[in-house]
mmCIF file of C-alpha atoms in Angstrom:
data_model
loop_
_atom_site.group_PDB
_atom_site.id
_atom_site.type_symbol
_atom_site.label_atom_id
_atom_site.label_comp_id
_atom_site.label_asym_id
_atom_site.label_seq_id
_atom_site.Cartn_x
_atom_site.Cartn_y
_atom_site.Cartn_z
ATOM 1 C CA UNK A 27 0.000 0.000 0.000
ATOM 2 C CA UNK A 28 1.257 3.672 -0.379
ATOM 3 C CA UNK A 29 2.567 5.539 2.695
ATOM 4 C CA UNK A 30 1.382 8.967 2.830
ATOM 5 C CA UNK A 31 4.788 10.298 4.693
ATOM 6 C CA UNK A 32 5.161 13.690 6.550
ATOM 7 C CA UNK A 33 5.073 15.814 3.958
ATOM 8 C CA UNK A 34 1.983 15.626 3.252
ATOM 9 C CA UNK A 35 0.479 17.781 6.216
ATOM 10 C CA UNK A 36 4.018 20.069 7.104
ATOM 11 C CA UNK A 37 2.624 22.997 4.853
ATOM 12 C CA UNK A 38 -0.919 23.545 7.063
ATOM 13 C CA UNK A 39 -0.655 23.047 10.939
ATOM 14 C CA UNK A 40 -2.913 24.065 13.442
ATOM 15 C CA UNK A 41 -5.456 21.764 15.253
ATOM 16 C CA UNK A 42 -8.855 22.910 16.174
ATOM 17 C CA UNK A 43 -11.050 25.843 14.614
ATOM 18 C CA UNK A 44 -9.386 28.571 13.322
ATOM 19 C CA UNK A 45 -6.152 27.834 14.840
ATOM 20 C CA UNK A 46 -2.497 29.428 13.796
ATOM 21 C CA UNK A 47 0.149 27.288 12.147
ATOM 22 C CA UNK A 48 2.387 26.694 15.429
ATOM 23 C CA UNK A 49 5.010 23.775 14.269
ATOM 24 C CA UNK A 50 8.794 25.102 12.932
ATOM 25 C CA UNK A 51 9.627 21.774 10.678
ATOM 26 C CA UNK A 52 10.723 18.552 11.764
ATOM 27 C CA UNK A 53 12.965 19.019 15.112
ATOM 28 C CA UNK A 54 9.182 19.345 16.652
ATOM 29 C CA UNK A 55 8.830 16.293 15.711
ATOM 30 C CA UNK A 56 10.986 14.196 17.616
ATOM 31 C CA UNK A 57 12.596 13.202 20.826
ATOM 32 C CA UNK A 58 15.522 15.269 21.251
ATOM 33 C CA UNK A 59 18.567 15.149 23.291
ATOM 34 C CA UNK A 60 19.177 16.732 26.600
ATOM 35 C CA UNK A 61 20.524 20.384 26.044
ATOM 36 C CA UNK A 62 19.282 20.163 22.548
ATOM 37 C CA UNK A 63 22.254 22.312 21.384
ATOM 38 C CA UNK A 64 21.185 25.674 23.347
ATOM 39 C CA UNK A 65 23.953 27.017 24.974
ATOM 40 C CA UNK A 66 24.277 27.386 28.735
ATOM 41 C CA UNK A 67 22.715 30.456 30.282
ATOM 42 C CA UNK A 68 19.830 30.277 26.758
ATOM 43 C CA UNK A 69 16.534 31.744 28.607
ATOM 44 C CA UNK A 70 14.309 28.791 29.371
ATOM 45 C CA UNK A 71 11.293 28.833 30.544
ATOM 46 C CA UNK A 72 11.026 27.835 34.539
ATOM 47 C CA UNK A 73 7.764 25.798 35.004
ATOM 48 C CA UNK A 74 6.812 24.325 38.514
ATOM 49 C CA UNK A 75 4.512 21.169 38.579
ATOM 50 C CA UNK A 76 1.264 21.336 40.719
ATOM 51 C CA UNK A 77 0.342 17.992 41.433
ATOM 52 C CA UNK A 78 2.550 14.640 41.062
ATOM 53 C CA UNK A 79 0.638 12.318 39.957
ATOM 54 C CA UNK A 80 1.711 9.881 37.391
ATOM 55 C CA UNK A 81 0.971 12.243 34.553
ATOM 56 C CA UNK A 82 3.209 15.003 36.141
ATOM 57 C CA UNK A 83 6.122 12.239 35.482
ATOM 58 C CA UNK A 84 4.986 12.153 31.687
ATOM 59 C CA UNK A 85 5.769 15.828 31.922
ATOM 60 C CA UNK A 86 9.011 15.927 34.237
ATOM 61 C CA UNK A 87 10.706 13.463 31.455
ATOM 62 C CA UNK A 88 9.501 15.787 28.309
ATOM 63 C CA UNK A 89 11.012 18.598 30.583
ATOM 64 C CA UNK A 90 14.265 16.791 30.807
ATOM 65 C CA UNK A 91 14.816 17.122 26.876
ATOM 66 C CA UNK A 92 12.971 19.957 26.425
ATOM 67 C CA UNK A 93 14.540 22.975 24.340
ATOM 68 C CA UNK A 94 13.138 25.412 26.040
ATOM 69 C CA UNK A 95 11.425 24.610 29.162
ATOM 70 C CA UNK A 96 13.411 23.711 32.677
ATOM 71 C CA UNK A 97 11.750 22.117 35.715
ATOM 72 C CA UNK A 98 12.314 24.611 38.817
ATOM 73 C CA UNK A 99 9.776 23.953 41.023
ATOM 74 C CA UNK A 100 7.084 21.475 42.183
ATOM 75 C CA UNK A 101 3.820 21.701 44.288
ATOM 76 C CA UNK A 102 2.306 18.613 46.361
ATOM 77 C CA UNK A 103 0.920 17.807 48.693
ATOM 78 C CA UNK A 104 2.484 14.547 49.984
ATOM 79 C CA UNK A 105 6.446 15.152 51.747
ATOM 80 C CA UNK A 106 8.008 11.974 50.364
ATOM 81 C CA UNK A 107 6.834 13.047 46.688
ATOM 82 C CA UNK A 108 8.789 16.406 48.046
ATOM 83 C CA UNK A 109 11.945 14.584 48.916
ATOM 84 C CA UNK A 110 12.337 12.416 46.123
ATOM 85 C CA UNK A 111 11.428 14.640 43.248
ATOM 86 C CA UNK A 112 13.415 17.479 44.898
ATOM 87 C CA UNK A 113 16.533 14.908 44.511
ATOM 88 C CA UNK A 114 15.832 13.368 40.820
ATOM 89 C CA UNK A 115 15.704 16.600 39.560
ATOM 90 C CA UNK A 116 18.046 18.591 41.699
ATOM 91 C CA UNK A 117 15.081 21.290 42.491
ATOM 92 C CA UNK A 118 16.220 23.952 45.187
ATOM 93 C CA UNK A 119 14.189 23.548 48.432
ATOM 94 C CA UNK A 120 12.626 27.446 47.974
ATOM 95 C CA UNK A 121 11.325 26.044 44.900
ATOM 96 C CA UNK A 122 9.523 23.257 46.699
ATOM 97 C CA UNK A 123 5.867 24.007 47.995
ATOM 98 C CA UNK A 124 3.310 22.544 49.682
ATOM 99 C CA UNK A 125 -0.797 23.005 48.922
ATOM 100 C CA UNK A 126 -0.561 25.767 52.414
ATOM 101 C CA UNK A 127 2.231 27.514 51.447
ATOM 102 C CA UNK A 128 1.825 27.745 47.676
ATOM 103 C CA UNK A 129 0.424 31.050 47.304
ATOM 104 C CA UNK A 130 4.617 32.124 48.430
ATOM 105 C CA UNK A 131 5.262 31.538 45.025
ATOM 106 C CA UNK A 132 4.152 35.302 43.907
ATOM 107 C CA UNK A 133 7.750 35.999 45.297
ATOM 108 C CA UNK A 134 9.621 33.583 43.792
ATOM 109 C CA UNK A 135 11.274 34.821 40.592
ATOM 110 C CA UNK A 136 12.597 32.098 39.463
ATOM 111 C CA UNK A 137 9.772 30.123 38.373
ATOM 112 C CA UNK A 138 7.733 31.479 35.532
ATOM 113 C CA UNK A 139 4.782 29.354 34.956
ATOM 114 C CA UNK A 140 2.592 26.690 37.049
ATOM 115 C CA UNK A 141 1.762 23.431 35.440
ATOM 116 C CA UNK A 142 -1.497 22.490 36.729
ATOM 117 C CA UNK A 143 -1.716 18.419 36.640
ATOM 118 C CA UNK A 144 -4.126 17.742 40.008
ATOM 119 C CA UNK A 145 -7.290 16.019 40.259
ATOM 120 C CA UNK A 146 -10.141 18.150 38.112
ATOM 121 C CA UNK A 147 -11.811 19.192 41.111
ATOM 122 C CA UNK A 148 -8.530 21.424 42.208
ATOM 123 C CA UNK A 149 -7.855 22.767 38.616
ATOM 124 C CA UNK A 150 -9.971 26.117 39.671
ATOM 125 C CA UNK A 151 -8.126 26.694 43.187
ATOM 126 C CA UNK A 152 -4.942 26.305 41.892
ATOM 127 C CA UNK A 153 -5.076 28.064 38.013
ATOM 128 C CA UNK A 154 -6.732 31.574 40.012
ATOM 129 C CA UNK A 155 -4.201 31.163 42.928
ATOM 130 C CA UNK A 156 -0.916 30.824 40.288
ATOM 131 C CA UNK A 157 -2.753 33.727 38.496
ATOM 132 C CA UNK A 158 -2.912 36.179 41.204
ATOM 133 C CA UNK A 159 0.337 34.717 42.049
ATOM 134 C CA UNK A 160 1.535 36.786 38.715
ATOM 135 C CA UNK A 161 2.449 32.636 37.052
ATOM 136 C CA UNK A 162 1.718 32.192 33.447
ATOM 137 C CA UNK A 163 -0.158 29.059 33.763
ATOM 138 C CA UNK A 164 -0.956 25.299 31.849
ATOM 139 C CA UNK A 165 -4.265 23.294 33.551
ATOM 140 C CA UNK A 166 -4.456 19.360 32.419
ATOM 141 C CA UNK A 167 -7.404 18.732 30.747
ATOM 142 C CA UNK A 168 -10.569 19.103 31.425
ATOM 143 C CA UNK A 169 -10.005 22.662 32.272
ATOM 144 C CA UNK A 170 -12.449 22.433 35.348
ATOM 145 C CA UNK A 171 -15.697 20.729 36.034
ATOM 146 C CA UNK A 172 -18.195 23.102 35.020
ATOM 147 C CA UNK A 173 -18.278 26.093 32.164
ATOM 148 C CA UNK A 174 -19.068 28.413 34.983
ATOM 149 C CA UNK A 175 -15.648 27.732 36.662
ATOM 150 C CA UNK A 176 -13.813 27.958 33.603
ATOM 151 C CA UNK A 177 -14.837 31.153 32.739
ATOM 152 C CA UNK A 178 -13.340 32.529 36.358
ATOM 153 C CA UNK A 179 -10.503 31.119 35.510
ATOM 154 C CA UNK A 180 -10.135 32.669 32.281
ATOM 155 C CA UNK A 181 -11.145 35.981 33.579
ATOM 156 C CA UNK A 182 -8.817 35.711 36.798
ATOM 157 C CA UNK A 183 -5.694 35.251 33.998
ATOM 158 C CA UNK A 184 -6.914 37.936 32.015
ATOM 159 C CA UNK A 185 -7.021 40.510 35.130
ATOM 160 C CA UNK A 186 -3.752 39.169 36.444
ATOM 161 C CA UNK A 187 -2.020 39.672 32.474
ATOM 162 C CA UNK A 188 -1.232 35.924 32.470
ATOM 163 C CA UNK A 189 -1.338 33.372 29.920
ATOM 164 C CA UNK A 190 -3.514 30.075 30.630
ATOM 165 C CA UNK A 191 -3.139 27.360 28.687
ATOM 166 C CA UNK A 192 -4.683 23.939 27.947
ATOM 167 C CA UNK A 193 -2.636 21.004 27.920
ATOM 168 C CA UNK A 194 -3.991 19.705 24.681
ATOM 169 C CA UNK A 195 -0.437 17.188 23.991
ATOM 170 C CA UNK A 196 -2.394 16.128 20.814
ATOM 171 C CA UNK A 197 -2.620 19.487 18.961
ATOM 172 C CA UNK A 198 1.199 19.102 18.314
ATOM 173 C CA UNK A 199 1.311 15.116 17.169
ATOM 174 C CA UNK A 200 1.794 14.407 13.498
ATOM 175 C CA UNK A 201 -0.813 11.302 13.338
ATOM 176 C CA UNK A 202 -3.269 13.737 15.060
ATOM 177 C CA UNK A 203 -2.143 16.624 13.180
ATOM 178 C CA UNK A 204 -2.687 14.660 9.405
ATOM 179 C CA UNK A 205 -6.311 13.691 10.872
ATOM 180 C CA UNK A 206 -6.932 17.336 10.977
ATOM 181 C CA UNK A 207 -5.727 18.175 8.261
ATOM 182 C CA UNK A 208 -7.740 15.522 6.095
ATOM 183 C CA UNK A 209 -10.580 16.295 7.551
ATOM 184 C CA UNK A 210 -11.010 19.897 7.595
ATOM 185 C CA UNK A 211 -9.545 20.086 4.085
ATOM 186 C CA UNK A 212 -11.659 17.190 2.733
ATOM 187 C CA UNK A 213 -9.047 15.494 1.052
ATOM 188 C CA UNK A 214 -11.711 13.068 0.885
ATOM 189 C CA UNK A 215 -15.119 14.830 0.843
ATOM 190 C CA UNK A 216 -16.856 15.715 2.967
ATOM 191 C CA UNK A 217 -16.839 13.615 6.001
ATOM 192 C CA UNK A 218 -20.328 12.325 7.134
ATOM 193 C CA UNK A 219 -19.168 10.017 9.959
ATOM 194 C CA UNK A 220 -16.783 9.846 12.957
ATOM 195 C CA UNK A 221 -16.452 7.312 15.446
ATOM 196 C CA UNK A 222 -14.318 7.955 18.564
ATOM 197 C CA UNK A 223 -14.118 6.054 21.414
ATOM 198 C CA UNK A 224 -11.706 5.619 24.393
ATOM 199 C CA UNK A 225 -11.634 3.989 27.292
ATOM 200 C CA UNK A 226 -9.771 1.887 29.895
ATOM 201 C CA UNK A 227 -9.877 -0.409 32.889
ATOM 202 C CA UNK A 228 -9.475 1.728 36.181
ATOM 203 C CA UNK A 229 -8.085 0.963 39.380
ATOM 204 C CA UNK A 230 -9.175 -0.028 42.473
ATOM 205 C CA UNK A 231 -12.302 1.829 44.626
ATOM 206 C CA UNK A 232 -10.302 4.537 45.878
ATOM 207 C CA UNK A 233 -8.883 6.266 42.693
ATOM 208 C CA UNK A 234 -10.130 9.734 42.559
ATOM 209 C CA UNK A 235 -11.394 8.834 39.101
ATOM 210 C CA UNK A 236 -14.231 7.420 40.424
ATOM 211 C CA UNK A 237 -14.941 10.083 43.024
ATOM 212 C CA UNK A 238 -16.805 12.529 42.081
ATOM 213 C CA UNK A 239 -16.500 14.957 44.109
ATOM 214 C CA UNK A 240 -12.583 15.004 42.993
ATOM 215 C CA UNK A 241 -13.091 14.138 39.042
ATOM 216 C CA UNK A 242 -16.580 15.543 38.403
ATOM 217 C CA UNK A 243 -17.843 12.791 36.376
ATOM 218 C CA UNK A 244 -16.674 9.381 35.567
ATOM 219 C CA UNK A 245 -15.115 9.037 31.782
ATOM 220 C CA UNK A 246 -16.632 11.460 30.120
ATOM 221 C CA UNK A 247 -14.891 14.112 31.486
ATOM 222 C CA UNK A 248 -11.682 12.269 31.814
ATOM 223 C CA UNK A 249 -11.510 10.164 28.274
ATOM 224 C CA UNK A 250 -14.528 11.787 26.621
ATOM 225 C CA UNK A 251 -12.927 14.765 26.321
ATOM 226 C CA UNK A 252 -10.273 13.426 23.501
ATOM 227 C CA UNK A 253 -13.085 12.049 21.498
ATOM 228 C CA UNK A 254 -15.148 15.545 21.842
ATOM 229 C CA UNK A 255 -11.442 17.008 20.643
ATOM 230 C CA UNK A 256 -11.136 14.813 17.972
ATOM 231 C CA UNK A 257 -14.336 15.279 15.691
ATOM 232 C CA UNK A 258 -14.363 19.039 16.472
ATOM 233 C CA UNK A 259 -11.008 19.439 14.924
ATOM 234 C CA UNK A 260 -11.351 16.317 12.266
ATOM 235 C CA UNK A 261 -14.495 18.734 10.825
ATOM 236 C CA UNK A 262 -13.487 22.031 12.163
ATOM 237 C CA UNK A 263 -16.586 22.503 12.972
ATOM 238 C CA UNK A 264 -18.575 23.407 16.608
ATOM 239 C CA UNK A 265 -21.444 20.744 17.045
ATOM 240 C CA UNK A 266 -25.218 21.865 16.997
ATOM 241 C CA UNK A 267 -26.885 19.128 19.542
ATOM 242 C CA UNK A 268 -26.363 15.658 21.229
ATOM 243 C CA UNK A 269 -27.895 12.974 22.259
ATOM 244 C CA UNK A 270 -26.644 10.301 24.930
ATOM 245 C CA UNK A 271 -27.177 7.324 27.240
ATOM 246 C CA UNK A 272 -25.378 5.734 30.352
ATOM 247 C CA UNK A 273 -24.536 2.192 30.015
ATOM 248 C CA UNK A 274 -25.208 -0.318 32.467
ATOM 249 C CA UNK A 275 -23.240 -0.623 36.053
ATOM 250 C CA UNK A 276 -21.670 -3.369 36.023
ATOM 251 C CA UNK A 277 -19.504 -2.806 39.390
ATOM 252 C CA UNK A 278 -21.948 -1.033 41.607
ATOM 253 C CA UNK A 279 -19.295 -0.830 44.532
ATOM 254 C CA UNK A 280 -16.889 0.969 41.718
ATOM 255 C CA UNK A 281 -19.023 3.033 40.230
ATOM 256 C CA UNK A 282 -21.517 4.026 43.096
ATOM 257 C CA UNK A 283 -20.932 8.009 42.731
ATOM 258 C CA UNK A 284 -19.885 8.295 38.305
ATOM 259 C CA UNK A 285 -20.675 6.759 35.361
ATOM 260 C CA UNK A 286 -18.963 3.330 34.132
ATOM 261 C CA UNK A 287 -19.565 4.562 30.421
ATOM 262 C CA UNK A 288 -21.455 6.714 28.169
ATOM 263 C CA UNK A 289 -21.948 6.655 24.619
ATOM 264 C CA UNK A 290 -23.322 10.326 22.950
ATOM 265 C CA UNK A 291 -24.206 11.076 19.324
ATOM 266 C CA UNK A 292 -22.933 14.629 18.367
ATOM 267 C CA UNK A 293 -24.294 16.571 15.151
ATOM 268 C CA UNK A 294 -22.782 19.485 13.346
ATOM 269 C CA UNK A 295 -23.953 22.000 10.770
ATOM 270 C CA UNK A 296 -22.889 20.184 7.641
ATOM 271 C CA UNK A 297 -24.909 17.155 8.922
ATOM 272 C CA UNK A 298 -22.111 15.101 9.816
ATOM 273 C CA UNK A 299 -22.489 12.975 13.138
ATOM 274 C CA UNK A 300 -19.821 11.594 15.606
ATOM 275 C CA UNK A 301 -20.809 8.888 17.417
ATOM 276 C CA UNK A 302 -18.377 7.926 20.319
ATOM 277 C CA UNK A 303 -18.330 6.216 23.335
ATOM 278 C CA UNK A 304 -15.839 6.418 26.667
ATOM 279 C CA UNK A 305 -15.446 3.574 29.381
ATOM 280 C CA UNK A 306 -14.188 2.752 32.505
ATOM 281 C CA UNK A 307 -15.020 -1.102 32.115
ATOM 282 C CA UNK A 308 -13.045 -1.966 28.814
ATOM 283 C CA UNK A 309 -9.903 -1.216 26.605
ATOM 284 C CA UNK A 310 -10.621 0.549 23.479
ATOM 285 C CA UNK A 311 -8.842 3.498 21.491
ATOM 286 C CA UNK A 312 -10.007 4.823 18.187
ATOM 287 C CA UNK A 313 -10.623 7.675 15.687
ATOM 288 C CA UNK A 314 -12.507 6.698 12.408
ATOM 289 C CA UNK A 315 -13.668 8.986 9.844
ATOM 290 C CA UNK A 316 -15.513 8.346 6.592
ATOM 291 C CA UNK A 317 -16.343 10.943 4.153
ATOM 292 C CA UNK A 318 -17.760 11.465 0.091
ATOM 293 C CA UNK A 319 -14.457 9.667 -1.322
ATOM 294 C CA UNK A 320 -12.612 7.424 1.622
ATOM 295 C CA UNK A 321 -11.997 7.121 4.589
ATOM 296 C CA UNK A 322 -9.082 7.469 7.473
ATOM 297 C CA UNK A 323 -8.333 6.159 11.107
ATOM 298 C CA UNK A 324 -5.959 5.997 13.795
ATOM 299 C CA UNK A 325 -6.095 2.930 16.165
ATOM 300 C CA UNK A 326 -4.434 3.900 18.853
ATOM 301 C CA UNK A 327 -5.327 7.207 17.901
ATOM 302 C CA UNK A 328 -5.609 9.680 21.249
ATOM 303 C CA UNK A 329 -3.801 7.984 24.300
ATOM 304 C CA UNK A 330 -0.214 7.928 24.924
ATOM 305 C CA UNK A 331 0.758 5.957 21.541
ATOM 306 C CA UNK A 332 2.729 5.026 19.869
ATOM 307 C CA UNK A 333 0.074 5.628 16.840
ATOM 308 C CA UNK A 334 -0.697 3.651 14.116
ATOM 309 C CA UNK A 335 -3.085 4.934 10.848
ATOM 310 C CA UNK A 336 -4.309 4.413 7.664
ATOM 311 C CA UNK A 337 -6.224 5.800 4.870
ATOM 312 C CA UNK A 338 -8.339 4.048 1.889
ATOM 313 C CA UNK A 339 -5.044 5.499 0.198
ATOM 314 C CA UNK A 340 -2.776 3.539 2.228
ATOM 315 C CA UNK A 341 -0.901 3.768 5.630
ATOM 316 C CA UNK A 342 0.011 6.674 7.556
ATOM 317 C CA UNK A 343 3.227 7.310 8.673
ATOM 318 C CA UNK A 344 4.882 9.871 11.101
ATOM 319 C CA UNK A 345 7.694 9.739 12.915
ATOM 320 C CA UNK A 346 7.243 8.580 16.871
ATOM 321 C CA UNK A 347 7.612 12.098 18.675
ATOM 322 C CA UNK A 348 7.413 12.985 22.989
ATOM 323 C CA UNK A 349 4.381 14.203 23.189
ATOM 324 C CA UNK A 350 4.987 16.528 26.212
ATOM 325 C CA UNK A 351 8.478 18.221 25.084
ATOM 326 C CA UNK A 352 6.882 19.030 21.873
ATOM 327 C CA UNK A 353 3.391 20.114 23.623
ATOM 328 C CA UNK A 354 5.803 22.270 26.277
ATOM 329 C CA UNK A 355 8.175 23.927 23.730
ATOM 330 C CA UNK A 356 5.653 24.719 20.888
ATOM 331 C CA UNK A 357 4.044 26.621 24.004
ATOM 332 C CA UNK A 358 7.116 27.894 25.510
ATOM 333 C CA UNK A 359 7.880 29.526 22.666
ATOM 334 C CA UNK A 360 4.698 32.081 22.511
ATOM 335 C CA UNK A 361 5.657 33.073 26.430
ATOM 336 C CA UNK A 362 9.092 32.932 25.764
ATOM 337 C CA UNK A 363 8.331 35.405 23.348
ATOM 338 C CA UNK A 364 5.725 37.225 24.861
ATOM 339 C CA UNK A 365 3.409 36.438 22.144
ATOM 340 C CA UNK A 366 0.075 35.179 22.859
ATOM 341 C CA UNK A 367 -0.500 31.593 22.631
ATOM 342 C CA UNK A 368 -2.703 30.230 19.544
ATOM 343 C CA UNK A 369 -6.214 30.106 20.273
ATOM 344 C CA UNK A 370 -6.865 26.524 20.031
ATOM 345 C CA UNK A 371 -4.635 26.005 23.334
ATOM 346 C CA UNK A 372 -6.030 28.948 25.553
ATOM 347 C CA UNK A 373 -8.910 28.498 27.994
ATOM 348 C CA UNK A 374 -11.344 29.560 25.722
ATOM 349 C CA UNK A 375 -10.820 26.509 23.697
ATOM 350 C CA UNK A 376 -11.236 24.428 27.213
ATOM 351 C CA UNK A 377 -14.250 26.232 27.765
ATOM 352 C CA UNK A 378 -15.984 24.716 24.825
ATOM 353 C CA UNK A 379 -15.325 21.459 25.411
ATOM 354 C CA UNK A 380 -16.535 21.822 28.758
ATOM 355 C CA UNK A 381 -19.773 23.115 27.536
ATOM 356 C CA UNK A 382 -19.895 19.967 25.700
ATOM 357 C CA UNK A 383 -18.866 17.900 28.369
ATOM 358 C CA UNK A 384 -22.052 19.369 30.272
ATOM 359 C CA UNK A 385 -24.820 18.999 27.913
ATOM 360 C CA UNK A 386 -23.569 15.368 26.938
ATOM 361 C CA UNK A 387 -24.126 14.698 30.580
ATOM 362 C CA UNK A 388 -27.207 16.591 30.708
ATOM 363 C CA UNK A 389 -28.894 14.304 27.742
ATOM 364 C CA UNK A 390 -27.718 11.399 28.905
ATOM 365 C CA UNK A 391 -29.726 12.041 32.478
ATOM 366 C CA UNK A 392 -32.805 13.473 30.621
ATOM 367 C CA UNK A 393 -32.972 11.381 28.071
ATOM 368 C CA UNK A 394 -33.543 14.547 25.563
ATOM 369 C CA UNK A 395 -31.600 15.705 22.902
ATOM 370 C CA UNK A 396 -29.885 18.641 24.036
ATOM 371 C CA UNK A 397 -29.009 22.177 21.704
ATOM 372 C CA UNK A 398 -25.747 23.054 22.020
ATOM 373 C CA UNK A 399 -26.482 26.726 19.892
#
């Protein structure tokens, strides 16, 4: 079969509606070496991590080879974590804060932005306290639990003269990137289906996943949100309505307080539909579009990789890249700068999905469809 290779989507980057070309060629691409060729003293851009979850390692190793981005600082709330990340990474102890002392930060020059990565129920506190803190700040997704919270949180980084960002990892990899591009350019027509699903096996009872007071939702909010992603920027489009249902609890002692899964049907103006589905019971990840003339997938298309994709023209093929170096410098870049970030990576963009994330909820308890205009 014939491999459509990288150079067919290097010419028109960008992910989401709208959004600004952000990608400078093909050291973006890949995993590069520590120092990456700067010279000592090159500015960097100082970023503490809030939160150390196993995500926040994803993030400390993209940090380590980063080209532009240094890990000064960390935040959390548990004095072991303290000790041992202080020592991996060599992080001063003034640069080391607790959840009580954080808001000290404000005089702590030597950290420029806070990295957000704490259960969704804390993504509020923290983004406004880092803001009035004077911190440029990135929030995991989802940005909060509720539209109503996100829109503080914009507004508190707007009055402080901050930057907030989304950490959308996806907007800046290739397989994702090609998607996007096919879709929204309609290499193949018009695209009149997408299928998007993702989901996992969780833990055990106490993982804050299935708390909701901590997550706000079970994997909707947590997986969901990648699928919601994925057919607003396969289409470029902003959907019109959905409709949704729970599916059956299968672990009542699990899932006593969120969902176990949810599948939702999402329409947009041209009158193409995404149908997708997100799970805590089951292992499944996968992006599927079909349009006029073809068709194109990626299975495994929006966890952690490594991708794999294909086209009714043959296989896709893109180089394996870090996902978090190349989210962190493509975004360090803009601050670095003093440029605002692209639009498809600012809280506004969170906001919308959140809005989703709401009224998919919303029809799945009702039973209605629900207008999203």
């Amino acid at each position: 079969m014939k491999k459509i290779s990288r150079r067919s989507f290097v010419h028109n980057f960008g992910i989401g509606v709208g959004a600004t070309a952000v990608f400078t060629g093909l050291p973006s691409f890949i995993t590069l070496p520590k120092n990456n060729g700067k010279k000592e003293g090159d500015k960097k851009l100082n970023i503490a991590l809030c939160g150390l979850g196993r995500y926040a390692g994803y993030l400390a190793e993209g940090i380590e080879i980063s080209k532009l981005c240094r890990l000064a600082g960390i935040v959390t709330g548990t004095p072991s974590k303290a000790l041992d990340w202080g020592k991996k990474y060599n992080i001063s102890d003034k640069n080391i804060y607790n959840y009580q002392n954080f808001d000290e930060i404000i005089h702590n020059k030597d950290i420029d932005l806070v990295y957000v990565v704490l259960p969704n129920a804390m993504h509020k506190e923290f983004v406004i306290r880092a803001a009035k803190a004077g911190k440029h700040v990135i929030v995991e997704k989802p940005m909060a639990i509720t539209a109503e919270d996100c829109e503080e949180m914009i507004a508190a980084c707007e009055k402080a003269n901050v930057q907030l960002g989304l950490g959308y990892r996806l907007h800046y990899e290739p397989y994702n990137i090609e998607i996007k591009r096919l879709g929204q350019e309609k290499i193949f027509g018009q695209v009149r289906l997408i299928e998007a699903s993702l989901g996992y096996n969780t833990g055990d009872t106490i993982d804050w996943h299935v708390k909701k007071a901590m997550s706000g939702g079970g994997p909707l909010i947590n997986l969901g949100i990648y699928c919601v992603q994925a057919s607003r920027y396969v289409l470029g489009e902003e959907p019109v309505s959905v409709t949704a249902q729970f599916g059956p609890i299968t672990n009542k002692i699990k899932f006593s307080e969120v969902e176990e899964s949810i599948t939702w049907q999402l329409n947009f103006p041209s009158g193409a539909v995404c149908n997708s589905s997100s799970s805590y019971n089951c292992g499944i990840d996968r992006l599927f579009a079909s349009a006029d003339e073809g068709f194109f997938e990626l299975s495994p298309a929006i966890s952690y990789g490594p991708f794999k994709g294909r086209t009714s023209k043959g296989e896709l093929n893109f180089p394996e890249i870090n996902q978090q170096q190349t989210q962190l410098d493509e975004m360090g870049k803009f601050i670095l700068e003093n440029k605002p970030l692209p639009s498809h990576i600012t809280g506004e963009e969170g906001l919308k999905d959140v809005r989703i994330l709401q009224a998919i909820y919303e029809a799945a308890r009702t039973g209605k469809k629900v207008s999203l205009i």
